[in-house]
Amino acid sequence: MINKMLFVTLRFLKQSTKKRRTTFLGITLKKLLILFVLMLTALLNVSAAEFIKTGNLPDIQKYYFNRNAISDFEIVDETIIALTESGNILQFDSDLNFTGELTDSLAYSCLGCIVNQELLIGREDGSIFMLNPKTLERGLYAKVDSEPLLITMISDSKGLREDVWVVYYQPLRNFVRNDSCWEKSTFDDGISIFKNLFINISDTTEVRTSSCRGIRPCFLNYCKSNNRIYYGTTGNEFGSCYGYYDIQNKSFLSKDTSGYGSYGIDEFQNGKILSFGGNSHLGLLSNFITELNDTNESVIYSERFLGLYNPATGIIKDSVRLHGKPKHPISIILNDYDKKKYIVFTSGEVFEIDYEFRKWNKIFDYKHLYQFGIPTFTKSKLLSTGNYLCSTKKHGFLTLKPGILEISKINNQVENDFVGKIITAYDQLVFIPNWVGINPFCIDKGSVKFIEPYSKQLYPDFNIYEYMLFSWKDSLYSVVQGTSSVDSTIISAIVSGKPETRHNVNWFSMYPIVMDKLLCAKISAGKICVYRNFTRCITSPIVGSNQYHHEYWDFKKALNSEGPPWLLNNYRGNSFYLNYNEDLSEFECRFNPLLYKSDTLKIKDGTQFGEEVLLLANKALFTYHIAKDSLELFELAPPDSRIEHIEIDNSGRLWLAGKGLWSYDFTTKELKKISSVGNNSITAISRRPLENGVAVFVRSRGLFFVE
């Protein structure tokens, strides 16, 4: 990927406000406001996990996101403003009580500097707002071409004027999808590249560029002592780099970090500039700290720990050489200037180290909070009390006191991982993440309720590595695969989230498809297994399938909800025809490629459409009648070539989801863009069982219920 990063200076503008005193029924509006805030706070304390509507999402009935995944925060006049991984703004008081939030159809991308006691914030469309930290009211401050990543205040060379500098990100080339596969635009042997483009708004002819290996920057920071803006990337085995733009000399430097991910470059009160980071990839850990100066760098600490990390236990094998020293990548370094020490944060531990880096002292150990491969801490500040306030990607805020850990976490939050499937069970939607580390969940009475795929009490030694859920005969079932002292597969019936029945069926890599009273699953060697009440009743070859290609075994979904016959598709977009009679004396399953004007359809999705099936394939919509084997082009052309999912809700409207969401009314022929969802990728969509509209999970944003 080639990306463009633009550094823009905006003249610092001072704003003034006039004080007014207004009364209502003899009571000042200030007192009314205080009373309102107290009432609102009481409501929030009753159930902070419930949805809070902000008015910025007009088409959305409910919106759920992870308020505990915090990427950044700032403290403005004893009010804490936090930015979540989902791009929303949260407000906390000095005691870390959750007091408000600001959501938008577009994600907020960064928190910036403070101007006149208001905080500059950036949004992904390039808008920069001045945010009142007390009221969460915002006003447009400036507009740049694309998503801001850094907003900071920088003095001019003479120190007479302060400008607001904005670093923003604009991809120039993305991955291209070809035949269901992602292809890179190749530069430097296929390694992604981003380009930094610096523009001074007062002199638009001044343009400088620099290219370096890596992905989107994971940090940007301005160091005042040498007047440089530093940036860095972490790309694991794909290459990492850091670099800077020298504002005074208008020059660039980009340096490969030889596989080490660069997590940050900070300037400290003792005058030193330190670079730090590391890698956590496939269980292999490494870290480093280097000191930077004008011409070179010197390695202070560097370790490559080749012992494997066990994500199930959270334990890595220690060694004498690294005993009491950091093993995980280093994500944050603070300077305790009074004690002449650095405070070093890794993925699960916190250390003290003297300025000479001679003696390490572990002061906190939070391995139990560590989520494999993800740094626990995203930002930390040393408070005037001597405690440390830390934001995390999973656990909200942590306050570190001598010998005490305080967690300020909002319960029952949607975890913003990739949800790839939504199913219906007992008239409820069940959301299934694609990562085994996150349990499936449903929304019960406005709150998030997680479902355990298997009973940890019954199988305490079970090490899960895959699970699948399906709804059958008014029950929710889980297929769990892993290793244990008993066997490698557990099949459990789950009612109200509690496993009750275990079926001793030893399935491996089963992708179940529910067919009325039957349960079907592909197996190896091009065969299909049919089960009735968890008893295998027939095994039949799939006629015409490529029995040597593994990806042919995995059914994705049944495209029609009524049958037999049934139309199935798999994860490669191939279609299959399945038909049988009541006693299964006649059974047929065959590879069934659909042709339109000699082109074979690659089916992305499908849904029941009256007596026909509406198909999304080859960047178009088609209607297909299974019994007649007839295929026609549908009346509506998809509004975007990146549509991945279609669904028809209870009111009969068609929904199209991809990079954005659209609804289509078959009667009025009106196609409507749902702007409140934004343009991020929608990974899963489903009609709502008892209401009109759909539920959609938007990558990195969370869960939306759309009417």
XYZ file of C-alpha atoms in Angstrom:
707
model
C 0.000 0.000 0.000
C 1.309 3.428 -0.876
C 0.048 6.106 1.448
C 0.407 9.845 1.516
C 0.876 11.722 4.763
C 0.416 15.468 4.713
C 1.826 17.840 7.315
C -0.061 21.145 7.263
C 0.448 24.247 9.415
C -2.645 26.197 10.411
C -2.300 29.615 11.980
C -3.189 29.612 15.678
C -6.476 31.464 16.081
C -7.529 32.882 19.424
C -11.191 32.802 20.272
C -13.027 34.764 22.955
C -16.308 34.043 24.668
C -18.758 36.422 26.376
C -20.207 35.590 29.774
C -23.973 35.758 30.003
C -26.356 35.287 32.903
C -29.807 33.979 31.981
C -32.643 32.908 34.281
C -35.632 30.600 33.864
C -38.452 30.800 36.475
C -36.018 32.590 38.765
C -33.425 29.862 38.511
C -30.182 30.473 36.694
C -29.533 28.225 33.713
C -26.248 27.295 35.344
C -28.124 25.744 38.273
C -30.529 24.014 35.917
C -27.581 22.605 34.007
C -25.984 21.341 37.226
C -29.257 19.659 38.201
C -29.545 18.059 34.766
C -25.977 16.769 34.902
C -26.574 15.234 38.338
C -29.710 13.471 37.076
C -27.888 12.226 33.972
C -24.983 10.972 36.065
C -27.370 9.030 38.274
C -28.917 7.393 35.218
C -25.508 6.489 33.829
C -24.448 4.945 37.128
C -27.531 2.676 37.021
C -26.590 1.088 33.709
C -23.624 2.568 31.909
C -23.578 -0.405 29.518
C -26.887 0.589 27.918
C -26.960 2.464 24.637
C -26.669 6.245 24.948
C -28.101 8.121 21.985
C -26.257 11.281 21.050
C -28.296 12.604 18.132
C -25.498 12.366 15.558
C -26.762 9.069 14.068
C -30.255 9.773 12.689
C -30.857 6.400 10.947
C -29.539 4.288 13.816
C -31.855 2.848 16.453
C -29.061 1.413 18.612
C -25.273 1.495 18.447
C -22.945 -0.709 20.491
C -19.172 -0.343 20.617
C -16.363 -1.137 23.048
C -15.947 1.725 25.509
C -13.063 -0.153 27.155
C -10.856 -0.110 24.045
C -9.124 3.271 24.450
C -6.418 4.343 22.016
C -5.647 7.812 23.423
C -6.687 10.273 26.107
C -6.035 13.851 27.226
C -6.742 15.644 30.504
C -8.264 19.120 30.094
C -9.017 21.032 33.293
C -9.671 17.846 35.341
C -11.880 16.363 32.613
C -10.596 13.269 30.823
C -11.373 13.021 27.109
C -10.710 9.567 25.618
C -10.661 8.290 22.033
C -11.848 4.713 21.532
C -10.574 2.196 18.982
C -13.989 2.533 17.313
C -13.434 6.260 16.700
C -15.781 7.649 19.358
C -15.147 10.259 22.062
C -15.734 9.458 25.748
C -15.845 11.837 28.717
C -14.798 10.976 32.285
C -14.494 13.074 35.416
C -11.339 13.182 37.547
C -12.530 10.091 39.470
C -12.889 8.152 36.179
C -16.692 8.137 36.305
C -18.112 7.822 32.787
C -20.111 11.031 32.167
C -20.774 11.293 28.428
C -19.841 10.430 24.855
C -19.799 11.807 21.335
C -20.514 9.471 18.420
C -20.657 10.231 14.731
C -21.249 8.487 11.419
C -17.555 9.097 10.709
C -14.852 7.960 13.092
C -12.731 10.430 15.023
C -9.093 9.683 14.275
C -6.974 11.570 16.816
C -6.857 13.870 19.822
C -4.716 16.954 19.386
C -3.452 19.951 21.302
C -5.352 22.245 23.652
C -6.386 25.690 22.385
C -8.117 28.123 24.781
C -9.119 25.235 27.082
C -10.696 23.416 24.152
C -9.299 20.256 22.602
C -8.641 19.905 18.876
C -9.858 16.562 17.519
C -9.557 15.085 14.025
C -12.147 13.103 12.054
C -11.522 10.622 9.262
C -12.961 12.926 6.564
C -10.272 15.552 7.305
C -12.408 17.747 9.572
C -10.705 19.235 12.624
C -12.991 20.380 15.452
C -12.580 22.394 18.628
C -14.186 20.292 21.376
C -15.518 21.761 24.614
C -14.428 19.116 27.163
C -17.237 19.974 29.589
C -20.239 19.990 27.213
C -18.823 17.893 24.321
C -20.005 20.603 21.946
C -17.818 20.986 18.893
C -17.118 23.618 16.259
C -15.279 23.272 12.954
C -11.723 24.616 13.230
C -10.195 23.584 9.903
C -10.473 21.069 7.056
C -7.670 19.103 5.436
C -7.754 16.629 2.558
C -7.912 13.393 4.505
C -7.735 11.648 7.899
C -5.669 13.559 10.521
C -3.262 11.434 12.564
C -1.454 14.135 14.559
C -2.462 17.663 15.628
C 0.255 19.474 17.558
C 1.481 22.976 18.364
C 4.888 23.973 16.960
C 6.722 27.278 17.404
C 8.356 29.026 14.465
C 12.158 29.236 14.204
C 12.263 32.529 16.154
C 9.822 31.417 18.824
C 7.532 34.360 18.057
C 4.528 32.465 16.754
C 2.840 29.149 17.365
C 1.231 27.190 14.555
C -1.013 24.157 14.643
C 0.538 21.390 12.579
C -1.618 18.595 11.211
C -0.342 15.278 9.899
C -2.920 13.486 7.803
C -3.082 10.199 6.007
C -4.286 9.451 2.514
C -3.851 6.060 0.821
C -2.771 6.312 -2.787
C -3.064 2.670 -3.675
C -5.021 -0.104 -2.002
C -5.168 -3.842 -2.329
C -7.118 -4.958 -5.385
C -9.606 -7.815 -5.149
C -9.467 -10.206 -8.065
C -11.505 -13.413 -8.136
C -12.080 -13.403 -4.359
C -8.363 -12.995 -3.658
C -6.466 -9.923 -2.467
C -3.545 -8.839 -4.597
C -0.926 -6.272 -3.636
C 0.190 -3.450 -5.832
C 3.835 -4.431 -5.853
C 6.593 -2.026 -4.873
C 9.880 -3.106 -3.296
C 9.124 -6.809 -3.778
C 5.499 -6.486 -2.680
C 6.123 -4.637 0.591
C 3.583 -1.900 1.295
C 4.875 1.679 1.078
C 3.546 4.946 2.350
C 4.635 8.371 1.212
C 4.982 11.444 3.420
C 4.046 14.723 1.784
C 4.630 17.924 3.757
C 2.860 21.143 2.784
C 3.134 24.500 4.541
C -0.219 26.187 4.029
C 1.377 29.646 3.952
C 3.594 28.561 1.061
C 1.801 25.943 -1.037
C 4.774 25.582 -3.388
C 6.833 23.978 -0.600
C 6.460 20.227 -1.101
C 8.743 17.475 0.213
C 8.281 13.720 -0.085
C 9.798 10.671 1.504
C 9.082 6.957 1.090
C 9.727 4.191 3.553
C 8.755 0.583 4.036
C 5.916 -0.367 6.344
C 2.221 0.052 6.871
C 0.120 2.887 8.245
C 2.070 4.675 11.019
C 1.410 3.378 14.508
C 2.717 6.578 16.118
C 3.568 10.201 15.346
C 5.246 12.571 17.763
C 6.855 16.011 17.736
C 10.151 16.543 19.600
C 10.760 20.184 20.430
C 14.503 20.047 21.179
C 15.468 19.137 17.598
C 12.305 20.444 15.887
C 11.454 17.127 14.253
C 8.258 15.178 13.675
C 8.910 11.452 14.137
C 6.822 8.614 12.772
C 7.093 4.837 12.828
C 5.473 1.609 11.718
C 5.318 -1.965 12.889
C 4.938 -4.543 10.144
C 6.189 -7.736 11.772
C 7.977 -9.885 9.208
C 6.847 -7.539 6.428
C 9.310 -4.876 7.518
C 9.197 -1.908 9.871
C 10.685 1.548 9.851
C 10.861 4.899 11.554
C 11.696 8.305 10.216
C 11.385 12.026 10.767
C 10.797 15.317 9.070
C 13.230 18.052 10.133
C 11.114 21.215 10.138
C 14.005 23.689 10.168
C 16.100 21.999 7.473
C 13.082 20.689 5.526
C 14.733 17.304 5.210
C 13.739 13.664 5.676
C 15.218 10.509 7.066
C 13.779 7.018 6.865
C 15.401 3.983 8.477
C 14.613 0.277 8.403
C 14.408 -1.228 11.897
C 15.473 -4.711 10.733
C 12.221 -6.419 11.664
C 11.677 -4.631 14.963
C 8.341 -2.862 15.186
C 8.686 0.780 16.201
C 6.127 1.672 18.889
C 7.250 5.175 19.802
C 9.879 7.913 19.865
C 9.640 10.308 22.802
C 11.544 13.287 24.185
C 12.259 13.353 27.926
C 13.014 15.992 30.535
C 16.622 14.864 30.841
C 17.157 15.863 27.203
C 17.281 12.379 25.709
C 15.214 11.136 22.766
C 14.478 7.405 22.977
C 13.079 5.053 20.366
C 11.466 1.804 21.523
C 9.383 -1.127 20.326
C 9.739 -4.776 19.379
C 7.706 -7.600 17.900
C 5.270 -10.258 19.058
C 4.664 -12.594 16.160
C 3.775 -16.292 16.154
C 4.827 -16.510 19.777
C 8.304 -15.051 19.191
C 9.076 -11.940 21.233
C 11.640 -9.158 20.879
C 12.156 -5.600 22.130
C 14.578 -2.682 21.981
C 15.392 0.799 23.312
C 17.737 3.093 21.394
C 18.892 6.666 21.984
C 18.668 9.054 19.035
C 20.729 12.155 18.380
C 21.310 14.409 15.407
C 23.539 12.065 13.432
C 23.255 8.508 14.757
C 21.667 6.183 17.292
C 22.969 3.915 20.028
C 21.329 0.717 21.253
C 20.625 0.819 25.000
C 18.652 -2.375 25.413
C 17.766 -5.115 22.932
C 16.591 -8.686 23.405
C 15.315 -11.384 21.109
C 13.571 -13.928 23.306
C 13.029 -17.022 21.185
C 10.957 -18.938 23.726
C 7.363 -19.486 22.666
C 4.556 -17.648 24.434
C 1.547 -19.793 25.450
C -1.647 -17.748 24.890
C -3.731 -20.261 26.865
C -1.747 -19.822 30.091
C -0.251 -16.371 29.549
C 3.168 -17.735 30.548
C 6.432 -17.680 28.668
C 9.388 -19.744 29.689
C 11.783 -17.513 31.601
C 15.548 -17.693 31.359
C 18.351 -16.699 33.695
C 19.626 -14.171 31.171
C 16.285 -12.319 31.027
C 15.155 -12.839 34.601
C 13.524 -9.616 35.829
C 13.940 -7.882 32.461
C 11.371 -7.016 29.756
C 10.601 -9.773 27.274
C 7.570 -8.347 25.475
C 7.691 -5.379 23.063
C 8.048 -2.008 24.803
C 5.026 0.182 24.123
C 5.445 3.184 26.482
C 8.308 4.884 28.330
C 7.709 7.608 30.940
C 10.268 9.778 32.702
C 10.029 10.092 36.493
C 12.356 13.095 36.564
C 12.321 13.535 40.336
C 13.483 9.950 40.899
C 15.878 10.028 37.912
C 14.249 6.897 36.509
C 12.384 5.710 33.446
C 9.113 3.796 33.735
C 8.955 1.142 30.996
C 5.636 -0.450 29.959
C 5.498 -3.747 28.064
C 2.533 -5.882 27.052
C 1.942 -7.215 30.548
C 4.554 -5.741 32.886
C 5.862 -2.390 34.136
C 9.524 -1.773 35.077
C 11.648 0.912 36.682
C 15.129 1.535 35.306
C 17.768 4.132 36.161
C 19.014 6.615 33.578
C 22.060 4.415 32.876
C 19.868 1.338 32.239
C 21.872 -0.750 34.683
C 19.267 -2.186 37.052
C 15.762 -3.287 36.117
C 13.048 -3.427 38.777
C 9.627 -4.900 37.982
C 7.015 -2.822 39.795
C 3.783 -4.192 38.278
C 2.848 -7.515 36.671
C -0.362 -7.694 34.628
C 0.135 -10.810 32.521
C -3.465 -11.778 33.262
C -4.598 -8.659 31.366
C -2.462 -9.377 28.331
C -4.267 -10.240 25.108
C -1.898 -12.215 22.915
C -0.192 -10.068 20.285
C -1.748 -6.745 21.385
C 0.007 -4.246 23.687
C -1.940 -3.860 26.918
C -1.166 -0.157 27.363
C -1.864 2.512 24.738
C -0.962 5.629 26.742
C 0.142 6.538 30.257
C 0.498 9.760 32.244
C 2.292 10.380 35.530
C -0.207 12.216 37.738
C 0.590 14.840 40.377
C -0.363 12.246 43.018
C 2.548 10.050 41.906
C 0.193 7.436 40.437
C 0.073 6.381 36.800
C -3.087 6.644 34.710
C -3.005 4.188 31.800
C -5.387 3.591 28.911
C -5.674 0.104 27.447
C -7.068 -1.623 24.366
C -9.266 -3.977 26.354
C -9.630 -2.988 30.013
C -10.515 0.724 29.962
C -8.397 2.779 32.377
C -5.902 1.382 34.867
C -4.635 3.407 37.807
C -1.276 2.149 39.055
C -0.557 2.855 42.706
C 2.225 1.366 44.851
C 1.168 -2.266 45.218
C -2.400 -1.554 44.022
C -4.125 -1.926 40.661
C -7.447 -0.144 40.094
C -9.416 -1.007 36.955
C -12.032 1.490 35.738
C -13.975 -0.581 33.249
C -17.497 -0.344 31.839
C -19.150 -3.769 31.970
C -20.761 -5.713 29.116
C -19.228 -4.010 26.101
C -19.101 -5.190 22.493
C -15.500 -6.142 21.769
C -14.547 -4.597 18.450
C -13.107 -7.662 16.844
C -14.059 -8.932 13.421
C -17.622 -10.334 13.525
C -17.974 -12.451 10.402
C -21.311 -14.170 10.988
C -24.725 -13.427 12.514
C -27.267 -16.183 13.181
C -30.742 -16.245 14.749
C -31.581 -18.371 17.788
C -34.719 -18.135 19.961
C -35.718 -14.933 18.158
C -32.403 -13.334 19.104
C -29.413 -12.443 16.981
C -26.154 -14.141 17.922
C -22.940 -12.439 16.785
C -19.953 -14.672 16.089
C -16.440 -13.120 15.999
C -13.843 -14.607 13.677
C -11.248 -14.824 16.436
C -11.439 -17.624 18.973
C -10.306 -15.314 21.789
C -13.663 -13.486 21.788
C -16.825 -15.333 22.828
C -20.000 -15.023 20.741
C -22.577 -12.653 22.172
C -26.157 -11.455 21.895
C -27.968 -8.287 22.955
C -30.313 -9.027 25.850
C -32.509 -6.174 27.151
C -30.121 -3.544 25.854
C -26.957 -5.133 27.293
C -24.270 -7.315 25.762
C -24.450 -10.942 26.928
C -21.545 -13.256 26.134
C -22.044 -16.963 25.410
C -19.479 -19.590 26.351
C -18.970 -22.096 23.514
C -18.312 -24.893 26.034
C -18.385 -25.486 29.771
C -15.045 -24.581 31.294
C -16.171 -26.233 34.527
C -16.690 -29.593 32.794
C -13.522 -29.325 30.676
C -10.994 -27.245 32.647
C -8.015 -28.582 30.668
C -9.566 -28.036 27.255
C -7.442 -25.816 24.975
C -9.826 -24.400 22.380
C -8.570 -23.389 18.952
C -11.795 -23.221 16.925
C -15.534 -23.064 17.471
C -18.630 -22.758 15.276
C -22.215 -21.988 16.227
C -25.413 -22.931 14.440
C -29.126 -22.747 15.254
C -31.174 -25.917 14.789
C -34.597 -26.981 16.078
C -34.985 -23.885 18.280
C -31.652 -24.460 20.033
C -28.204 -22.992 19.696
C -25.409 -25.499 19.146
C -21.661 -25.176 19.389
C -18.995 -27.210 17.622
C -15.769 -26.791 19.584
C -12.411 -28.127 18.471
C -9.220 -28.272 20.427
C -7.179 -30.575 22.609
C -7.941 -32.079 26.001
C -7.292 -35.201 28.035
C -10.661 -36.614 26.884
C -10.869 -36.067 23.124
C -10.367 -33.381 20.521
C -13.966 -32.377 19.768
C -16.920 -31.391 21.922
C -20.448 -30.895 20.643
C -22.664 -29.046 23.109
C -26.272 -27.916 23.079
C -26.487 -24.430 24.544
C -29.678 -23.068 26.093
C -29.684 -19.535 27.519
C -25.914 -19.476 27.213
C -25.323 -22.564 29.398
C -24.042 -25.837 27.878
C -26.403 -28.637 28.852
C -25.895 -31.608 26.563
C -22.800 -33.129 25.072
C -23.019 -35.191 21.886
C -20.114 -37.542 21.271
C -19.795 -36.866 17.580
C -16.207 -36.649 16.425
C -16.315 -34.074 13.627
C -13.227 -32.355 12.347
C -13.407 -29.024 10.504
C -17.169 -29.230 10.285
C -19.033 -26.308 8.720
C -22.694 -27.191 9.401
C -25.566 -26.086 7.170
C -29.106 -26.477 8.523
C -31.617 -27.945 6.055
C -35.057 -28.054 7.636
C -34.853 -31.231 9.789
C -31.401 -32.213 8.555
C -27.893 -31.095 9.301
C -25.391 -31.267 6.466
C -21.648 -30.848 6.453
C -18.932 -31.306 3.862
C -16.047 -33.603 4.589
C -12.863 -34.456 2.745
C -12.648 -36.385 -0.533
C -15.640 -34.540 -2.023
C -18.350 -36.075 0.172
C -21.295 -34.683 2.099
C -22.519 -36.067 5.434
C -26.152 -35.774 6.482
C -27.176 -35.991 10.140
C -30.566 -36.407 11.799
C -30.578 -35.895 15.571
C -26.762 -35.983 15.547
C -26.779 -39.442 13.978
C -25.167 -39.825 10.597
C -27.795 -41.183 8.246
C -26.167 -40.819 4.853
C -22.815 -40.079 3.236
C -22.928 -39.123 -0.406
C -20.346 -37.968 -2.964
C -20.593 -34.410 -4.278
C -20.852 -34.922 -8.005
C -18.508 -32.797 -10.084
C -16.535 -31.265 -7.209
C -12.781 -31.037 -7.095
C -12.088 -33.594 -4.393
C -8.425 -32.593 -4.079
C -9.002 -28.930 -3.282
C -9.549 -28.362 0.453
C -11.513 -25.118 0.052
C -14.293 -27.003 -1.725
C -15.231 -28.760 1.525
C -16.476 -25.722 3.426
C -20.102 -24.736 2.916
C -20.770 -21.054 3.570
C -24.568 -20.879 3.707
C -27.835 -22.045 2.212
C -28.855 -19.232 -0.123
C -32.589 -20.032 0.046
C -34.509 -20.479 3.282
C -37.054 -22.953 1.871
C -36.380 -26.343 0.339
C -35.654 -28.918 -0.881
C -34.184 -28.293 -3.361
C -31.496 -26.092 -1.862
C -28.864 -23.839 -3.371
C -25.612 -23.764 -1.395
C -22.401 -21.851 -1.852
C -18.913 -22.147 -0.412
C -16.174 -19.683 0.485
C -14.809 -19.649 -3.058
C -18.124 -18.464 -4.504
C -19.043 -21.837 -6.041
C -22.661 -23.008 -6.042
C -24.051 -26.463 -5.250
C -27.440 -28.077 -5.863
C -28.887 -30.270 -3.094
C -32.130 -32.250 -3.324
C -33.630 -35.201 -1.435
C -36.930 -36.812 -0.502
C -38.413 -37.365 2.954
C -36.868 -40.753 3.704
C -33.587 -39.886 1.934
C -33.992 -42.826 -0.437
C -33.214 -40.316 -3.162
C -30.385 -37.904 -2.437
C -28.379 -35.717 -4.815
C -25.645 -33.176 -4.183
C -23.715 -31.818 -7.128
C -21.401 -29.002 -8.078
C -23.664 -26.596 -9.945
C -21.899 -23.676 -11.654
C -24.305 -20.924 -12.720
C -23.647 -19.277 -16.075
C -24.766 -15.876 -17.330
C -23.794 -15.077 -20.915
C -21.025 -17.698 -20.739
C -19.588 -16.174 -17.532
C -19.487 -18.370 -14.434
C -20.956 -16.607 -11.420
C -18.804 -16.244 -8.315
C -21.460 -15.925 -5.631
C -20.725 -13.614 -2.728
C -24.121 -13.808 -1.041
C -27.764 -14.682 -1.559
C -31.170 -14.518 0.117
C -34.704 -15.849 -0.379
C -36.701 -13.646 -2.774
C -40.278 -14.948 -3.016
C -40.032 -18.263 -4.830
C -36.632 -17.340 -6.188
C -33.175 -16.644 -4.821
C -31.617 -13.197 -5.123
C -27.891 -13.596 -5.783
C -24.985 -11.171 -5.466
C -22.330 -12.272 -7.938
C -19.872 -10.785 -10.439
C -20.590 -7.243 -9.185
C -24.257 -7.601 -10.155
C -27.579 -8.894 -8.797
C -29.388 -11.894 -10.289
C -32.629 -13.780 -9.636
C -32.410 -17.563 -9.844
C -35.282 -20.072 -9.831
C -33.890 -23.343 -8.518
C -36.586 -25.689 -9.822
C -36.550 -24.159 -13.316
C -32.781 -23.572 -13.328
C -33.393 -20.083 -14.774
C -31.172 -17.062 -14.181
C -31.988 -13.414 -14.905
C -30.303 -10.077 -14.284
C -32.065 -8.176 -11.486
C -33.601 -4.727 -12.028
C -31.185 -2.974 -9.633
C -27.483 -2.545 -10.262
C -25.400 -2.545 -7.040
C -24.597 1.066 -6.074
C -20.968 0.160 -5.352
C -18.629 -2.490 -6.760
C -17.525 -3.422 -3.219
C -20.907 -4.779 -2.076
C -20.289 -8.051 -0.182
C -23.624 -8.855 1.534
C -27.354 -8.659 0.792
C -30.393 -9.217 3.032
C -34.180 -8.732 2.902
C -35.807 -7.587 6.151
C -39.288 -8.236 7.538
C -40.743 -5.191 5.751
C -39.570 -6.509 2.381
C -36.755 -3.994 1.851
C -33.478 -5.084 0.283
C -30.272 -4.149 2.087
C -26.874 -4.027 0.384
C -23.720 -3.858 2.485
C -20.032 -3.462 1.710
C -18.126 -0.218 1.965
C -21.284 1.419 3.267
C -24.948 0.437 3.584
C -27.931 0.976 1.255
C -31.647 0.097 1.416
C -33.863 -0.513 -1.617
C -37.677 -0.344 -1.671
C -39.119 -2.742 -4.277
C -42.369 -0.742 -4.505
C -41.082 2.824 -4.875
C -37.768 1.751 -6.505
C -35.987 4.126 -4.102
C -32.339 3.402 -3.286
C -31.187 5.115 -0.070
C -27.665 5.452 1.307
C -27.519 5.032 5.110
C -24.980 7.756 5.838
C -24.940 7.161 9.610
C -23.043 3.891 9.148
C -20.217 5.610 7.247
C -18.046 4.014 4.571
C -16.160 1.406 6.575
C -16.354 -2.272 5.643
C -19.444 -4.118 6.846
C -18.382 -7.626 7.792
C -21.793 -9.151 8.618
C -25.490 -8.328 8.168
C -28.734 -9.965 9.261
C -32.420 -9.101 9.347
C -33.847 -8.524 12.821
C -36.163 -11.405 13.802
C -38.990 -9.428 15.452
C -38.513 -5.934 13.987
C -37.989 -4.200 10.675
C -34.495 -3.277 9.594
C -31.149 -5.028 9.928
C -28.206 -5.449 12.279
C -24.791 -4.753 10.755
C -21.330 -5.116 12.188
C -18.959 -2.478 10.855
C -15.255 -3.219 10.920
C -13.528 -1.202 13.672
C -16.741 0.750 14.503
C -19.009 -1.774 16.218
C -22.609 -2.976 15.974
C -25.428 -0.909 14.451
C -29.161 -1.620 14.534
C -30.622 0.186 11.506
C -34.337 0.821 10.967
